[in-house]
PDB file of C-alpha atoms in Angstrom:
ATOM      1  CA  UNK A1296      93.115  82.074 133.514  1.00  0.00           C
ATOM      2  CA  UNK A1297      96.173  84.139 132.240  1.00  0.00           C
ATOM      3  CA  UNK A1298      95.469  87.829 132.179  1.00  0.00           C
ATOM      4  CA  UNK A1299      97.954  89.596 130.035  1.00  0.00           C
ATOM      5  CA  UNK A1300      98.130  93.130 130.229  1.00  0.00           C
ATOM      6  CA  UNK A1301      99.794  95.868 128.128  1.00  0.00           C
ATOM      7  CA  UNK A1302     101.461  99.045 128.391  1.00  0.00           C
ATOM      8  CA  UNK A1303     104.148 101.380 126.767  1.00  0.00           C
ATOM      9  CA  UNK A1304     101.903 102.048 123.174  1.00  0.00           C
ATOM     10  CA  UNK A1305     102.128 105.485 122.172  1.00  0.00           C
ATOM     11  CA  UNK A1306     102.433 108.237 118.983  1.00  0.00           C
ATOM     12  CA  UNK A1307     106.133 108.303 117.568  1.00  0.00           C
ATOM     13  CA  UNK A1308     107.634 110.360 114.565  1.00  0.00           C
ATOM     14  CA  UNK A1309     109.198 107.846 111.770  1.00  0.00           C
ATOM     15  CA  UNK A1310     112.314 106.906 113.565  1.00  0.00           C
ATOM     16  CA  UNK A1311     111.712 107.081 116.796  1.00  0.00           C
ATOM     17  CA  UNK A1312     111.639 104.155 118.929  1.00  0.00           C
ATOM     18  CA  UNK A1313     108.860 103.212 121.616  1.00  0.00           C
ATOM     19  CA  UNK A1314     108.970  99.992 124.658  1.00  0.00           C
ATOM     20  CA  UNK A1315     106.098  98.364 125.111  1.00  0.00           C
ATOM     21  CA  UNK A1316     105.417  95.921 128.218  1.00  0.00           C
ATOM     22  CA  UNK A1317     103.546  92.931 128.326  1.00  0.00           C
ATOM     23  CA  UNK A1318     102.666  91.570 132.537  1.00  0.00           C
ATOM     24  CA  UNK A1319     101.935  88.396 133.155  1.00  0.00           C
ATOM     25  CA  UNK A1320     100.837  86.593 135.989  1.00  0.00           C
ATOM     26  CA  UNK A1321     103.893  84.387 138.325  1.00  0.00           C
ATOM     27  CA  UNK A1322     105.425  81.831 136.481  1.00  0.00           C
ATOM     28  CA  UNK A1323     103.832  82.955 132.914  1.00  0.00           C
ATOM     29  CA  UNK A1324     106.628  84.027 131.017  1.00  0.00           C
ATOM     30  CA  UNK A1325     109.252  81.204 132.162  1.00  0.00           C
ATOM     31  CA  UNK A1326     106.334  78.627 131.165  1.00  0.00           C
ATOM     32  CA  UNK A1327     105.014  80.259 128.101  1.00  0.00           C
ATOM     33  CA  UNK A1328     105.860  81.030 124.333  1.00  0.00           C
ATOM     34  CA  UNK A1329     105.075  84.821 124.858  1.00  0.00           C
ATOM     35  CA  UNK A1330     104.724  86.668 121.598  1.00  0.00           C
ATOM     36  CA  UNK A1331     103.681  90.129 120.199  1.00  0.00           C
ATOM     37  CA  UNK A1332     101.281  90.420 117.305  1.00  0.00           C
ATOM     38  CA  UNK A1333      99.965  93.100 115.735  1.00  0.00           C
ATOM     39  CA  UNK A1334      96.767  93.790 113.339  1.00  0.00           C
ATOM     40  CA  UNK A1335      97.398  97.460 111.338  1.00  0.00           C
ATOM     41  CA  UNK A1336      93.925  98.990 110.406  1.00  0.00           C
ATOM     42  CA  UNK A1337      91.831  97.031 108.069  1.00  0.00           C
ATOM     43  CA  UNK A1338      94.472  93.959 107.762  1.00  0.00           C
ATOM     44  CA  UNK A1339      94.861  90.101 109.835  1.00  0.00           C
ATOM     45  CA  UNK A1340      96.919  90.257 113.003  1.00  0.00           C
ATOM     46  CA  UNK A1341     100.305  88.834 112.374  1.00  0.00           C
ATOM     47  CA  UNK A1342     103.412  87.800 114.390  1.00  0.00           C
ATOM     48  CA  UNK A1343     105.916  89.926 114.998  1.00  0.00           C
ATOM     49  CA  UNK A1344     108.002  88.558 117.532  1.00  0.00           C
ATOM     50  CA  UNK A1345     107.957  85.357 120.024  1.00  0.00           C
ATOM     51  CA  UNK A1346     110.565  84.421 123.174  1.00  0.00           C
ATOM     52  CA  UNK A1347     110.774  80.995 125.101  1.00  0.00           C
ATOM     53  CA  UNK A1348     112.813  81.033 128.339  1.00  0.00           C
ATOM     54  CA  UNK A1349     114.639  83.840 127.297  1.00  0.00           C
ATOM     55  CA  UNK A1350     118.236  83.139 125.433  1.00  0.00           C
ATOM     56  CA  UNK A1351     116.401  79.717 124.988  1.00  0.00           C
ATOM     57  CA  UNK A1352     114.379  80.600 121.487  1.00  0.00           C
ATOM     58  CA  UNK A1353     113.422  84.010 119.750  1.00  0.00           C
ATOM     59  CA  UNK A1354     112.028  84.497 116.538  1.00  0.00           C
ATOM     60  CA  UNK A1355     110.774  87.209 114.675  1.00  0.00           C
ATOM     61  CA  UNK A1356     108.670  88.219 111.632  1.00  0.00           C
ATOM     62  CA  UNK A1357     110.936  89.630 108.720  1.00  0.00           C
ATOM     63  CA  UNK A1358     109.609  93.091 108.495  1.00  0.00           C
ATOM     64  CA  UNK A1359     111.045  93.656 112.126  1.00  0.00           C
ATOM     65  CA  UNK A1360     114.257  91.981 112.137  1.00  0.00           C
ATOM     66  CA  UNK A1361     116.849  94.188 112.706  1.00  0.00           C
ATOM     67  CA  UNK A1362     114.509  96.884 114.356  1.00  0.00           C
ATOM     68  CA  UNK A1363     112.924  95.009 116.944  1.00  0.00           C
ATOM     69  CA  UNK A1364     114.089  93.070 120.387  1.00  0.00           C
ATOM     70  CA  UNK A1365     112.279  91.104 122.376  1.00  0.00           C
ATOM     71  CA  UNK A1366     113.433  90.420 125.760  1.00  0.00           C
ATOM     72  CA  UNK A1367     112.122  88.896 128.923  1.00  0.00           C
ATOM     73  CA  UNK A1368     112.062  89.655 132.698  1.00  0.00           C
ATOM     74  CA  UNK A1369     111.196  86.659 134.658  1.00  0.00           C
ATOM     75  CA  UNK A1370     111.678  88.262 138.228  1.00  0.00           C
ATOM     76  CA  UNK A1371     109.025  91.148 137.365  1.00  0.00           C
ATOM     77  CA  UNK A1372     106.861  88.388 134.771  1.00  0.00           C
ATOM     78  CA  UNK A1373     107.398  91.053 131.785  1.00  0.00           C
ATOM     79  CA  UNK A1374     108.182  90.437 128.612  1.00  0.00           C
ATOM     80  CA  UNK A1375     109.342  93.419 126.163  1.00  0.00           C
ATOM     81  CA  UNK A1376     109.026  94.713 122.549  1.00  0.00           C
ATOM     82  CA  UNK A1377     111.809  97.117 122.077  1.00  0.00           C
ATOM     83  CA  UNK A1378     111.098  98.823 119.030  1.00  0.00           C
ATOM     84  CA  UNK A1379     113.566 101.072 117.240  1.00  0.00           C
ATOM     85  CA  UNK A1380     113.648 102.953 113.706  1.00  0.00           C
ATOM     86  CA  UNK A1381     109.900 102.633 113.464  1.00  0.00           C
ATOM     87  CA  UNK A1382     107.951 103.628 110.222  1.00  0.00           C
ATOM     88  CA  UNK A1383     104.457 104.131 109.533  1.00  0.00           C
ATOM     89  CA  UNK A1384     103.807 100.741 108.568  1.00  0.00           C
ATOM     90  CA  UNK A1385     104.592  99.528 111.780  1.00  0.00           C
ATOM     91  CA  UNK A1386     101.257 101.028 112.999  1.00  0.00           C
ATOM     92  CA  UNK A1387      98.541  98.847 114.717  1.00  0.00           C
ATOM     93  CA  UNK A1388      97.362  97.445 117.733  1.00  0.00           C
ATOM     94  CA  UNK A1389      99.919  95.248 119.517  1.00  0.00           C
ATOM     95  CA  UNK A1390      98.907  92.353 121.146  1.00  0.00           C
ATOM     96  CA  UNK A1391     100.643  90.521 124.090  1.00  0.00           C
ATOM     97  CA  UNK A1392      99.765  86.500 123.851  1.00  0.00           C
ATOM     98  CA  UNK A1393     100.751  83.559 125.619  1.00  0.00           C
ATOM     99  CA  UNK A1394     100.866  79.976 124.158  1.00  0.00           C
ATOM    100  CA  UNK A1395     102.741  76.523 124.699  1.00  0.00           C
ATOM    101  CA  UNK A1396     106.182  75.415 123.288  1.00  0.00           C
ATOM    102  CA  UNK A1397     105.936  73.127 120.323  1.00  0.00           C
ATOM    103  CA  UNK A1398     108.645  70.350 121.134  1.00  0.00           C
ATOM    104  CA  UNK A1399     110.664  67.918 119.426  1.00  0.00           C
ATOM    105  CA  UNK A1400     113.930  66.420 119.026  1.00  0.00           C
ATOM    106  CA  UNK A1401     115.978  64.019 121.337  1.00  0.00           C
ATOM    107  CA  UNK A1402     117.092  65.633 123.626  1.00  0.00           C
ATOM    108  CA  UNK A1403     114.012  67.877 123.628  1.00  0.00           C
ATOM    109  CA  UNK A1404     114.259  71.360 122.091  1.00  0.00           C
ATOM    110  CA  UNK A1405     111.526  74.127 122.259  1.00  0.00           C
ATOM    111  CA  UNK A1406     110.196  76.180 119.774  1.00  0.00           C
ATOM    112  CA  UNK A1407     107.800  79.072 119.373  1.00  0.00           C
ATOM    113  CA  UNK A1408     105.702  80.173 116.318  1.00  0.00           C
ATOM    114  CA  UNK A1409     104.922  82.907 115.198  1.00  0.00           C
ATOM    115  CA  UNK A1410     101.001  82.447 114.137  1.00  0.00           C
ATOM    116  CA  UNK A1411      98.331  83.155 116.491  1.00  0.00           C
ATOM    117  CA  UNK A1412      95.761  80.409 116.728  1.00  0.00           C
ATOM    118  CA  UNK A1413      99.258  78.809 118.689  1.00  0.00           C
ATOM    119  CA  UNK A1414      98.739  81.286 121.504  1.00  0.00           C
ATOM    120  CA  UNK A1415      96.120  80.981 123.964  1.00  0.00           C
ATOM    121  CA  UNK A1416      95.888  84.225 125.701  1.00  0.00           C
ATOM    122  CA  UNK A1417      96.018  87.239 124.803  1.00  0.00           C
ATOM    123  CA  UNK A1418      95.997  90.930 126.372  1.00  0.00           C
ATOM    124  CA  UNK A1419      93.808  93.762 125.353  1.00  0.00           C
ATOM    125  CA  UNK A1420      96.136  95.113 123.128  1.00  0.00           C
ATOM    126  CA  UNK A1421      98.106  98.902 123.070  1.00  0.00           C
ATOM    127  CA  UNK A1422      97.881 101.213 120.348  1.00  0.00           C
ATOM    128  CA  UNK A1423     101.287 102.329 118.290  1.00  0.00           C
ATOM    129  CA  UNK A1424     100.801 105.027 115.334  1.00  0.00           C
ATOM    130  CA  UNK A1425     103.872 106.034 113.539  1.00  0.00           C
ATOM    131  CA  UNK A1426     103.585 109.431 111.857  1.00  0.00           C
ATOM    132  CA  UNK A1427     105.570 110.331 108.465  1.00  0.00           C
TER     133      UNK A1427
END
């Protein structure tokens, strides 16, 4: 079992930026797709942004390209959503998940997607409200 556990969610002007922190247990996030979703109030959780192996494959949704990062750190099994020039859209429950690579290609390449019934775990989730 792959416990995924989040952190960093908090209450931000429009603007402001916020970290959030996804841990994983050894060996998760060099093995997995790890992705962030989110589900705003009354709406379907989307993607927002996956990472394979680091510089290997990211990919993110459009609504956060430009304003997001994701970034991994194998040696402390975190992955990160570095969120900057947030607006009040961007508020909702943000989910850590963890899924398998699709593969293809000769010689094999790796990708990620960003749609949830791909990922297998998931964490609890952290809150992130954006006031206007």
């Amino acid at each position: 079992q792959v416990q995924l556990v989040e952190s960093g969610g908090g209450s931000v002007q429009a603007g402001g930026s916020l970290t959030l922190s996804c841990t994983a247990p050894e060996y998760t996030v060099s093995r997995y797709c790890m992705g962030w979703f989110r589900q705003p109030p009354g709406k379907e959780r989307e993607g927002v942004a996956t990472i394979y192996r680091g510089n290997t494959y990211t990919d993110y949704a459009d609504s956060v390209k430009g304003r997001f990062t994701i970034s991994q750190d194998n040696a402390k099994n975190t992955v990160y959503l570095h969120m900057n020039s947030l607006k009040p859209e961007d508020t909702a429950m943000y989910y850590c998940a963890a899924g398998m690579p699709t593969t293809f290609g000769v010689p094999m390449r790796y990708s990620c997607e960003l749609v949830a019934n791909k990922y297998t775990y998931w964490g609890q989730g952290t809150q992130v409200t954006v006031s206007s």
